mmCIF file of C-alpha atoms and ligand atoms in Angstrom:
data_model
loop_
_atom_site.group_PDB
_atom_site.id
_atom_site.type_symbol
_atom_site.label_atom_id
_atom_site.label_comp_id
_atom_site.label_asym_id
_atom_site.label_seq_id
_atom_site.Cartn_x
_atom_site.Cartn_y
_atom_site.Cartn_z
ATOM 1 C CA MET A 95 -0.736 -90.240 -38.376
ATOM 2 C CA SER A 96 -1.244 -92.320 -35.145
ATOM 3 C CA PRO A 97 0.442 -95.227 -34.848
ATOM 4 C CA SER A 98 -0.900 -98.679 -36.054
ATOM 5 C CA PRO A 99 -2.376 -99.969 -32.514
ATOM 6 C CA THR A 100 -0.695 -103.510 -31.477
ATOM 7 C CA ILE A 101 -1.651 -106.738 -30.769
ATOM 8 C CA ALA A 102 -0.317 -109.635 -29.585
ATOM 9 C CA VAL A 103 -0.782 -113.025 -30.200
ATOM 10 C CA TYR A 104 -0.015 -115.938 -27.736
ATOM 11 C CA GLY A 105 0.369 -119.068 -29.435
ATOM 12 C CA LEU A 106 0.905 -120.097 -33.142
ATOM 13 C CA GLY A 107 -1.167 -123.082 -33.630
ATOM 14 C CA ILE A 108 -2.830 -123.888 -37.038
ATOM 15 C CA ILE A 109 -5.591 -120.850 -36.179
ATOM 16 C CA GLY A 110 -2.880 -118.429 -34.040
ATOM 17 C CA SER A 111 -0.571 -118.321 -36.687
ATOM 18 C CA ARG A 112 -3.328 -117.806 -39.640
ATOM 19 C CA CYS A 113 -4.937 -114.084 -37.435
ATOM 20 C CA ALA A 114 -1.210 -113.662 -36.936
ATOM 21 C CA ASP A 115 -0.723 -113.282 -40.628
ATOM 22 C CA LEU A 116 -3.667 -111.749 -40.923
ATOM 23 C CA LEU A 117 -3.182 -108.883 -38.526
ATOM 24 C CA SER A 118 0.149 -107.996 -40.038
ATOM 25 C CA GLU A 119 -1.415 -107.569 -43.897
ATOM 26 C CA ALA A 120 -3.783 -105.141 -41.935
ATOM 27 C CA ASP A 121 -1.158 -103.079 -40.757
ATOM 28 C CA TYR A 122 -1.784 -103.371 -37.676
ATOM 29 C CA THR A 123 1.958 -104.045 -35.790
ATOM 30 C CA VAL A 124 2.102 -107.579 -34.600
ATOM 31 C CA ARG A 125 4.162 -109.139 -32.115
ATOM 32 C CA THR A 126 3.885 -112.469 -31.392
ATOM 33 C CA TRP A 127 4.822 -115.157 -28.939
ATOM 34 C CA ASN A 128 4.627 -119.289 -29.506
ATOM 35 C CA ARG A 129 5.884 -122.420 -26.537
ATOM 36 C CA THR A 130 7.874 -123.340 -29.456
ATOM 37 C CA ALA A 131 10.425 -121.387 -31.105
ATOM 38 C CA LYS A 132 8.356 -120.110 -34.555
ATOM 39 C CA PRO A 133 10.513 -118.162 -37.006
ATOM 40 C CA ARG A 134 8.905 -115.500 -37.855
ATOM 41 C CA ASP A 135 10.375 -111.831 -37.696
ATOM 42 C CA ASP A 136 7.164 -110.254 -35.537
ATOM 43 C CA SER A 137 8.194 -113.393 -32.802
ATOM 44 C CA PHE A 138 9.630 -112.876 -29.237
ATOM 45 C CA SER A 139 11.004 -115.537 -26.826
ATOM 46 C CA ASP A 140 9.784 -114.153 -23.123
ATOM 47 C CA PRO A 141 6.256 -113.871 -23.546
ATOM 48 C CA GLY A 142 6.487 -110.855 -20.841
ATOM 49 C CA THR A 143 8.287 -108.989 -23.719
ATOM 50 C CA THR A 144 5.226 -110.128 -26.116
ATOM 51 C CA ALA A 145 2.853 -108.193 -24.253
ATOM 52 C CA SER A 146 4.847 -104.613 -23.957
ATOM 53 C CA GLY A 147 3.118 -101.512 -25.850
ATOM 54 C CA ALA A 148 0.539 -103.890 -26.555
ATOM 55 C CA GLN A 149 -3.244 -102.568 -26.286
ATOM 56 C CA PHE A 150 -5.026 -105.421 -27.295
ATOM 57 C CA LEU A 151 -3.787 -109.134 -26.261
ATOM 58 C CA SER A 152 -5.318 -112.080 -27.944
ATOM 59 C CA PHE A 153 -4.331 -115.758 -27.110
ATOM 60 C CA TYR A 154 -4.795 -118.588 -29.720
ATOM 61 C CA LEU A 155 -3.638 -121.326 -27.089
ATOM 62 C CA LYS A 156 -5.253 -125.561 -26.985
ATOM 63 C CA ASP A 157 -7.003 -125.183 -23.418
ATOM 64 C CA GLY A 158 -6.948 -123.778 -20.214
ATOM 65 C CA ILE A 159 -3.841 -125.293 -19.263
ATOM 66 C CA ALA A 160 -2.360 -123.644 -21.256
ATOM 67 C CA LEU A 161 -4.204 -120.996 -20.629
ATOM 68 C CA ARG A 162 -3.700 -120.356 -16.823
ATOM 69 C CA GLU A 163 0.564 -121.057 -17.654
ATOM 70 C CA VAL A 164 1.172 -118.379 -20.129
ATOM 71 C CA PHE A 165 -1.585 -115.800 -18.329
ATOM 72 C CA THR A 166 -0.001 -116.420 -15.056
ATOM 73 C CA ALA A 167 4.017 -116.298 -16.682
ATOM 74 C CA ILE A 168 3.047 -112.800 -18.526
ATOM 75 C CA LYS A 169 0.246 -110.995 -15.510
ATOM 76 C CA THR A 170 3.083 -109.333 -13.340
ATOM 77 C CA GLN A 171 3.711 -107.137 -17.110
ATOM 78 C CA LEU A 172 0.175 -106.373 -18.091
ATOM 79 C CA GLN A 173 -1.454 -102.379 -17.809
ATOM 80 C CA PRO A 174 -4.975 -101.552 -17.002
ATOM 81 C CA GLU A 175 -5.292 -99.924 -20.384
ATOM 82 C CA GLN A 176 -4.642 -102.720 -22.658
ATOM 83 C CA ILE A 177 -7.280 -105.555 -22.613
ATOM 84 C CA VAL A 178 -7.314 -109.183 -23.105
ATOM 85 C CA MET A 179 -8.758 -111.821 -25.780
ATOM 86 C CA ASN A 180 -9.301 -114.862 -24.692
ATOM 87 C CA HIS A 181 -10.227 -117.172 -28.634
ATOM 88 C CA SER A 182 -8.736 -120.853 -27.054
ATOM 89 C CA THR A 183 -11.579 -122.988 -26.717
ATOM 90 C CA VAL A 184 -11.553 -123.212 -22.298
ATOM 91 C CA ASP A 185 -13.385 -125.266 -19.825
ATOM 92 C CA LEU A 186 -15.993 -122.363 -18.326
ATOM 93 C CA GLU A 187 -13.551 -121.937 -14.874
ATOM 94 C CA SER A 188 -10.615 -121.204 -16.793
ATOM 95 C CA THR A 189 -13.126 -118.432 -18.169
ATOM 96 C CA GLU A 190 -14.493 -117.058 -15.009
ATOM 97 C CA TRP A 191 -10.613 -117.326 -13.309
ATOM 98 C CA LEU A 192 -9.002 -115.202 -16.281
ATOM 99 C CA ALA A 193 -11.351 -112.869 -15.948
ATOM 100 C CA SER A 194 -10.729 -112.170 -12.258
ATOM 101 C CA GLN A 195 -7.159 -112.317 -13.248
ATOM 102 C CA CYS A 196 -8.126 -109.776 -15.697
ATOM 103 C CA ALA A 197 -10.500 -107.476 -13.212
ATOM 104 C CA GLU A 198 -6.310 -107.677 -10.407
ATOM 105 C CA ILE A 199 -4.699 -105.782 -12.963
ATOM 106 C CA GLY A 200 -7.713 -103.783 -13.796
ATOM 107 C CA CYS A 201 -7.784 -104.895 -17.818
ATOM 108 C CA ARG A 202 -10.755 -105.265 -19.529
ATOM 109 C CA PHE A 203 -11.949 -108.777 -21.005
ATOM 110 C CA LEU A 204 -13.826 -110.323 -23.323
ATOM 111 C CA ASP A 205 -14.350 -114.117 -23.783
ATOM 112 C CA ALA A 206 -14.306 -115.218 -27.425
ATOM 113 C CA PRO A 207 -13.952 -117.904 -28.650
ATOM 114 C CA PHE A 208 -14.887 -118.541 -32.315
ATOM 115 C CA THR A 209 -15.785 -120.587 -35.075
ATOM 116 C CA GLY A 210 -14.025 -121.484 -38.661
ATOM 117 C CA SER A 211 -11.629 -124.002 -38.980
ATOM 118 C CA ARG A 212 -8.251 -123.724 -40.922
ATOM 119 C CA GLU A 213 -8.837 -122.422 -44.613
ATOM 120 C CA ALA A 214 -11.706 -120.099 -43.028
ATOM 121 C CA ALA A 215 -8.869 -118.336 -40.616
ATOM 122 C CA ALA A 216 -6.414 -118.362 -43.496
ATOM 123 C CA GLN A 217 -9.167 -116.610 -45.714
ATOM 124 C CA GLY A 218 -10.459 -114.414 -42.465
ATOM 125 C CA ALA A 219 -14.242 -116.042 -42.580
ATOM 126 C CA LEU A 220 -14.032 -117.103 -38.453
ATOM 127 C CA VAL A 221 -16.997 -116.308 -36.837
ATOM 128 C CA TYR A 222 -16.474 -114.939 -32.973
ATOM 129 C CA TYR A 223 -18.355 -115.502 -30.202
ATOM 130 C CA VAL A 224 -18.335 -112.690 -27.415
ATOM 131 C CA GLY A 225 -19.101 -112.725 -24.054
ATOM 132 C CA GLY A 226 -18.198 -109.842 -21.785
ATOM 133 C CA GLU A 227 -18.478 -105.764 -21.893
ATOM 134 C CA VAL A 228 -21.031 -104.681 -25.647
ATOM 135 C CA SER A 229 -17.924 -101.336 -24.699
ATOM 136 C CA VAL A 230 -14.986 -103.514 -25.089
ATOM 137 C CA LEU A 231 -15.851 -105.389 -27.728
ATOM 138 C CA ASP A 232 -16.681 -102.539 -29.146
ATOM 139 C CA HIS A 233 -12.684 -101.047 -28.314
ATOM 140 C CA VAL A 234 -11.797 -104.203 -30.239
ATOM 141 C CA ARG A 235 -14.220 -104.894 -33.305
ATOM 142 C CA SER A 236 -11.799 -102.897 -35.681
ATOM 143 C CA VAL A 237 -9.418 -105.865 -34.306
ATOM 144 C CA LEU A 238 -11.350 -109.097 -34.640
ATOM 145 C CA GLU A 239 -12.748 -108.158 -37.914
ATOM 146 C CA VAL A 240 -9.745 -108.724 -39.546
ATOM 147 C CA SER A 241 -9.978 -112.348 -39.065
ATOM 148 C CA SER A 242 -14.290 -112.771 -39.192
ATOM 149 C CA LYS A 243 -16.937 -112.064 -41.123
ATOM 150 C CA GLU A 244 -19.271 -112.590 -38.344
ATOM 151 C CA ILE A 245 -19.379 -111.817 -35.229
ATOM 152 C CA LYS A 246 -21.917 -111.941 -32.375
ATOM 153 C CA HIS A 247 -22.250 -110.615 -29.076
ATOM 154 C CA LEU A 248 -23.895 -113.886 -26.231
ATOM 155 C CA GLY A 249 -24.805 -112.227 -23.150
ATOM 156 C CA PRO A 250 -21.480 -111.826 -20.316
ATOM 157 C CA VAL A 251 -18.069 -113.133 -19.786
ATOM 158 C CA GLY A 252 -18.745 -117.176 -19.647
ATOM 159 C CA SER A 253 -21.929 -117.499 -22.195
ATOM 160 C CA ALA A 254 -19.444 -117.290 -25.271
ATOM 161 C CA THR A 255 -17.559 -120.092 -23.944
ATOM 162 C CA VAL A 256 -20.359 -122.423 -23.028
ATOM 163 C CA VAL A 257 -21.948 -121.526 -26.708
ATOM 164 C CA LYS A 258 -19.427 -122.506 -27.900
ATOM 165 C CA ILE A 259 -18.962 -126.053 -26.127
ATOM 166 C CA GLY A 260 -22.428 -126.095 -27.174
ATOM 167 C CA THR A 261 -21.724 -126.051 -31.074
ATOM 168 C CA ASN A 262 -18.377 -128.586 -30.746
ATOM 169 C CA LEU A 263 -20.858 -131.172 -28.796
ATOM 170 C CA ILE A 264 -22.325 -131.025 -31.934
ATOM 171 C CA SER A 265 -19.608 -130.884 -34.233
ATOM 172 C CA ALA A 266 -17.741 -134.068 -32.357
ATOM 173 C CA SER A 267 -20.965 -135.568 -32.726
ATOM 174 C CA THR A 268 -22.398 -134.950 -35.869
ATOM 175 C CA VAL A 269 -18.726 -136.494 -37.242
ATOM 176 C CA GLN A 270 -19.187 -139.885 -35.171
ATOM 177 C CA ALA A 271 -22.519 -139.765 -36.865
ATOM 178 C CA LEU A 272 -21.034 -139.758 -40.582
ATOM 179 C CA ALA A 273 -18.030 -142.136 -39.725
ATOM 180 C CA GLU A 274 -20.817 -144.442 -38.889
ATOM 181 C CA ALA A 275 -23.311 -144.023 -41.763
ATOM 182 C CA LEU A 276 -20.105 -144.017 -44.114
ATOM 183 C CA ALA A 277 -18.823 -147.292 -42.870
ATOM 184 C CA ILE A 278 -22.555 -148.352 -43.147
ATOM 185 C CA THR A 279 -23.133 -147.626 -45.993
ATOM 186 C CA LYS A 280 -20.123 -148.762 -47.590
ATOM 187 C CA ALA A 281 -20.212 -152.325 -45.899
ATOM 188 C CA HIS A 282 -24.153 -152.819 -47.825
ATOM 189 C CA GLY A 283 -22.832 -151.679 -51.235
ATOM 190 C CA ILE A 284 -22.891 -147.986 -51.899
ATOM 191 C CA THR A 285 -20.344 -145.782 -53.494
ATOM 192 C CA PRO A 286 -18.844 -143.136 -50.899
ATOM 193 C CA GLU A 287 -19.247 -140.696 -53.637
ATOM 194 C CA THR A 288 -22.971 -142.271 -53.407
ATOM 195 C CA PHE A 289 -23.784 -141.663 -50.306
ATOM 196 C CA THR A 290 -21.959 -138.056 -50.642
ATOM 197 C CA ASP A 291 -24.094 -136.629 -52.968
ATOM 198 C CA ALA A 292 -27.051 -138.076 -51.175
ATOM 199 C CA VAL A 293 -26.536 -136.784 -47.667
ATOM 200 C CA ALA A 294 -26.009 -133.220 -49.577
ATOM 201 C CA SER A 295 -29.705 -133.434 -50.904
ATOM 202 C CA ASN A 296 -31.111 -134.221 -47.355
ATOM 203 C CA ALA A 297 -31.886 -132.269 -43.804
ATOM 204 C CA SER A 298 -29.132 -133.520 -41.922
ATOM 205 C CA GLY A 299 -26.825 -132.288 -45.052
ATOM 206 C CA SER A 300 -23.895 -129.501 -43.395
ATOM 207 C CA VAL A 301 -20.711 -127.858 -44.528
ATOM 208 C CA LEU A 302 -19.533 -130.103 -42.074
ATOM 209 C CA ALA A 303 -20.657 -133.617 -43.227
ATOM 210 C CA SER A 304 -19.315 -131.688 -46.877
ATOM 211 C CA MET A 305 -16.676 -131.553 -46.012
ATOM 212 C CA LYS A 306 -15.471 -134.658 -43.760
ATOM 213 C CA LEU A 307 -16.992 -137.466 -45.699
ATOM 214 C CA PRO A 308 -14.912 -136.896 -48.733
ATOM 215 C CA ALA A 309 -11.899 -136.668 -46.332
ATOM 216 C CA MET A 310 -13.333 -139.777 -44.965
ATOM 217 C CA ALA A 311 -13.890 -141.479 -48.129
ATOM 218 C CA ALA A 312 -9.887 -140.985 -49.216
ATOM 219 C CA GLY A 313 -8.791 -141.598 -46.151
ATOM 220 C CA ASN A 314 -7.263 -137.564 -46.066
ATOM 221 C CA TYR A 315 -6.726 -136.774 -41.838
ATOM 222 C CA ASP A 316 -4.610 -133.794 -42.644
ATOM 223 C CA THR A 317 -5.390 -131.490 -39.994
ATOM 224 C CA HIS A 318 -7.923 -128.545 -39.849
ATOM 225 C CA PHE A 319 -8.655 -129.752 -36.300
ATOM 226 C CA SER A 320 -6.849 -131.483 -34.263
ATOM 227 C CA MET A 321 -9.036 -134.944 -32.439
ATOM 228 C CA GLU A 322 -6.944 -134.084 -29.262
ATOM 229 C CA ASN A 323 -8.062 -130.549 -29.762
ATOM 230 C CA MET A 324 -12.296 -131.332 -30.303
ATOM 231 C CA LEU A 325 -11.881 -134.893 -27.363
ATOM 232 C CA LYS A 326 -10.480 -131.618 -24.251
ATOM 233 C CA ASP A 327 -14.093 -129.770 -25.958
ATOM 234 C CA SER A 328 -16.017 -132.966 -24.956
ATOM 235 C CA GLN A 329 -14.224 -133.543 -22.054
ATOM 236 C CA PHE A 330 -15.687 -129.839 -21.566
ATOM 237 C CA ALA A 331 -19.163 -130.873 -22.759
ATOM 238 C CA LEU A 332 -19.119 -133.317 -19.732
ATOM 239 C CA GLN A 333 -18.200 -131.176 -16.992
ATOM 240 C CA LEU A 334 -20.744 -128.920 -17.885
ATOM 241 C CA ALA A 335 -23.418 -130.882 -17.904
ATOM 242 C CA SER A 336 -21.830 -133.222 -15.097
ATOM 243 C CA LYS A 337 -22.076 -129.995 -13.644
ATOM 244 C CA ALA A 338 -26.143 -129.579 -15.029
ATOM 245 C CA GLY A 339 -26.692 -132.884 -13.184
ATOM 246 C CA LEU A 340 -27.560 -133.777 -16.914
ATOM 247 C CA ASP A 341 -26.484 -137.260 -18.818
ATOM 248 C CA THR A 342 -25.301 -137.202 -21.975
ATOM 249 C CA PRO A 343 -24.563 -140.267 -23.165
ATOM 250 C CA GLY A 344 -23.897 -139.461 -27.532
ATOM 251 C CA ILE A 345 -21.197 -136.919 -26.384
ATOM 252 C CA ARG A 346 -19.363 -139.606 -23.897
ATOM 253 C CA THR A 347 -19.324 -142.176 -26.589
ATOM 254 C CA THR A 348 -17.673 -139.785 -28.752
ATOM 255 C CA SER A 349 -15.623 -138.907 -26.403
ATOM 256 C CA GLU A 350 -14.714 -142.676 -25.684
ATOM 257 C CA ALA A 351 -13.963 -143.399 -29.216
ATOM 258 C CA MET A 352 -12.220 -139.661 -29.198
ATOM 259 C CA THR A 353 -9.486 -141.198 -26.810
ATOM 260 C CA GLU A 354 -9.382 -144.361 -27.953
ATOM 261 C CA GLN A 355 -7.924 -142.711 -31.582
ATOM 262 C CA CYS A 356 -5.828 -140.589 -29.470
ATOM 263 C CA LYS A 357 -4.658 -144.240 -27.716
ATOM 264 C CA LYS A 358 -3.523 -145.056 -31.079
ATOM 265 C CA GLY A 359 -1.440 -142.321 -32.135
ATOM 266 C CA ASN A 360 -3.880 -139.785 -34.142
ATOM 267 C CA ALA A 361 -4.355 -137.055 -31.876
ATOM 268 C CA HIS A 362 -2.370 -134.354 -34.299
ATOM 269 C CA LEU A 363 -4.802 -135.410 -37.115
ATOM 270 C CA ASP A 364 -8.107 -134.630 -37.559
ATOM 271 C CA PHE A 365 -10.705 -135.241 -36.433
ATOM 272 C CA SER A 366 -12.654 -137.347 -38.966
ATOM 273 C CA ALA A 367 -9.878 -139.713 -38.274
ATOM 274 C CA LEU A 368 -12.842 -141.224 -36.379
ATOM 275 C CA PHE A 369 -13.575 -142.991 -39.093
ATOM 276 C CA LYS A 370 -9.879 -144.514 -38.786
ATOM 277 C CA ALA A 371 -12.033 -147.182 -35.924
ATOM 278 C CA TYR A 372 -13.759 -148.452 -39.830
ATOM 279 C CA SER A 373 -10.812 -148.594 -41.931
ATOM 280 C CA VAL A 374 -8.450 -151.021 -43.158
ATOM 281 C CA GLU A 375 -4.997 -149.703 -43.233
HETATM 282 N N1 LIG B 545 -8.639 -125.378 -35.877
HETATM 283 C C1 LIG B 545 -10.235 -125.160 -35.541
HETATM 284 O O1 LIG B 545 -10.642 -125.605 -36.630
HETATM 285 C C2 LIG B 545 -10.245 -124.610 -34.686
HETATM 286 C C3 LIG B 545 -11.539 -123.998 -34.416
HETATM 287 C C4 LIG B 545 -12.613 -123.065 -33.361
HETATM 288 C C5 LIG B 545 -11.852 -122.893 -32.245
HETATM 289 N N2 LIG B 545 -10.126 -123.840 -32.112
HETATM 290 C C6 LIG B 545 -9.775 -123.757 -30.915
HETATM 291 O O2 LIG B 545 -8.662 -122.557 -30.981
HETATM 292 C C7 LIG B 545 -7.593 -123.010 -30.115
HETATM 293 C C8 LIG B 545 -6.483 -123.011 -31.482
HETATM 294 O O3 LIG B 545 -6.653 -123.738 -32.263
HETATM 295 P P1 LIG B 545 -5.605 -124.847 -33.283
HETATM 296 O O4 LIG B 545 -6.367 -125.133 -33.987
HETATM 297 O O5 LIG B 545 -4.837 -123.334 -33.181
HETATM 298 O O6 LIG B 545 -4.534 -125.627 -32.390
HETATM 299 P P2 LIG B 545 -3.163 -126.020 -33.033
HETATM 300 O O7 LIG B 545 -2.456 -125.668 -33.438
HETATM 301 O O8 LIG B 545 -3.473 -126.988 -31.650
HETATM 302 O O9 LIG B 545 -1.992 -124.953 -31.478
HETATM 303 C C9 LIG B 545 -2.208 -125.213 -30.069
HETATM 304 C C10 LIG B 545 -0.940 -123.604 -29.358
HETATM 305 O O10 LIG B 545 -1.302 -124.124 -27.801
HETATM 306 C C11 LIG B 545 -0.422 -124.123 -27.847
HETATM 307 N N3 LIG B 545 0.059 -124.738 -26.334
HETATM 308 C C12 LIG B 545 -0.486 -125.905 -26.260
HETATM 309 N N4 LIG B 545 -0.301 -126.364 -24.478
HETATM 310 C C13 LIG B 545 0.471 -125.062 -24.349
HETATM 311 C C14 LIG B 545 1.270 -124.855 -22.905
HETATM 312 N N5 LIG B 545 0.750 -125.394 -22.081
HETATM 313 N N6 LIG B 545 1.582 -123.834 -22.558
HETATM 314 C C15 LIG B 545 1.676 -122.908 -23.361
HETATM 315 N N7 LIG B 545 1.622 -122.875 -24.944
HETATM 316 C C16 LIG B 545 0.495 -124.159 -25.534
HETATM 317 C C17 LIG B 545 0.953 -124.664 -28.856
HETATM 318 O O11 LIG B 545 1.977 -124.335 -28.564
HETATM 319 P P3 LIG B 545 2.792 -125.895 -29.527
HETATM 320 O O12 LIG B 545 2.936 -124.688 -31.220
HETATM 321 O O13 LIG B 545 4.280 -124.924 -28.697
HETATM 322 O O14 LIG B 545 2.956 -126.551 -29.146
HETATM 323 C C18 LIG B 545 -0.359 -123.605 -29.935
HETATM 324 O O15 LIG B 545 0.629 -122.345 -30.059
HETATM 325 C C19 LIG B 545 -8.029 -125.190 -29.746
HETATM 326 O O16 LIG B 545 -8.521 -123.745 -28.198
HETATM 327 C C20 LIG B 545 -9.022 -125.196 -30.303
HETATM 328 O O17 LIG B 545 -9.765 -126.405 -29.609
HETATM 329 C C21 LIG B 545 -9.625 -124.473 -33.305
#
């Protein structure tokens, strides 16, 4: 029997830690690295050593800054036969930068961010958006299937990054709208339960609304997706809008609201803590 493929997983935050666990449970050989050391048997302190012998490298890092730092640290140790996948939500320039870095080494690269939060990651139910060659995706499909329920190929490198930023614009704006509507209806005597139930039967009802309205009503901001990470995605959306000469006041306002919450010390809470602007502590 040929040995199971080896995956190097970089970034053991909310999502990367869960994906690494799933890969181990699926009998892949997993080598992990995190900036802040984690007590795992498969963890290495040196990011370059982590890549050694791995057929696939998966990045679940915070942003483009983290991605560029980590990739620069390991670049000299990578081999042309390795396949690099970025799952972090980063700015488009960082995706293009990583693609060109991989091309210099001769590594194949996939732009592969995902949708789905903490619980979806734990259950292997993420959805990957993929930009890049279909032939490369075919090589890594079985690896991505371990942590996902769906894989959508969207086009060339960069397309998945742009789509991911677009969908997060919708999620951030939706949660801001939910927070405002919850605050207004509460102030006019409607209980959060009544409002949540009414929204569920409304065309505006969604998985996001059904997750976030009860959490906001209970003041439970246990982190599924952090305020600071959604803030950076809103900034990526504003960058893309600016590059296209578009004015997007909705996401600009929501981005400012998230900046306020981060300044108040709520950066690590779930982004549904946008409701804190309307709740009495
Ligand atoms: N959570 C979600 O629901 C969700 C959904 C879709 C997409 N995403 C995206 O997926 C990525 C990971 O999300 P997450 O929720 O797992 O994030 P997270 O819990 O905040 O973890 C971020 C990871 O990035 C590392 N990191 C941050 N700055 C770094 C740097 N300068 N150098 C090296 N490592 C650095 C962190 O290391 P330390 O432990 O040392 O801080 C940590 O491992 C993000 O891009 C996020 O936007 C998340």
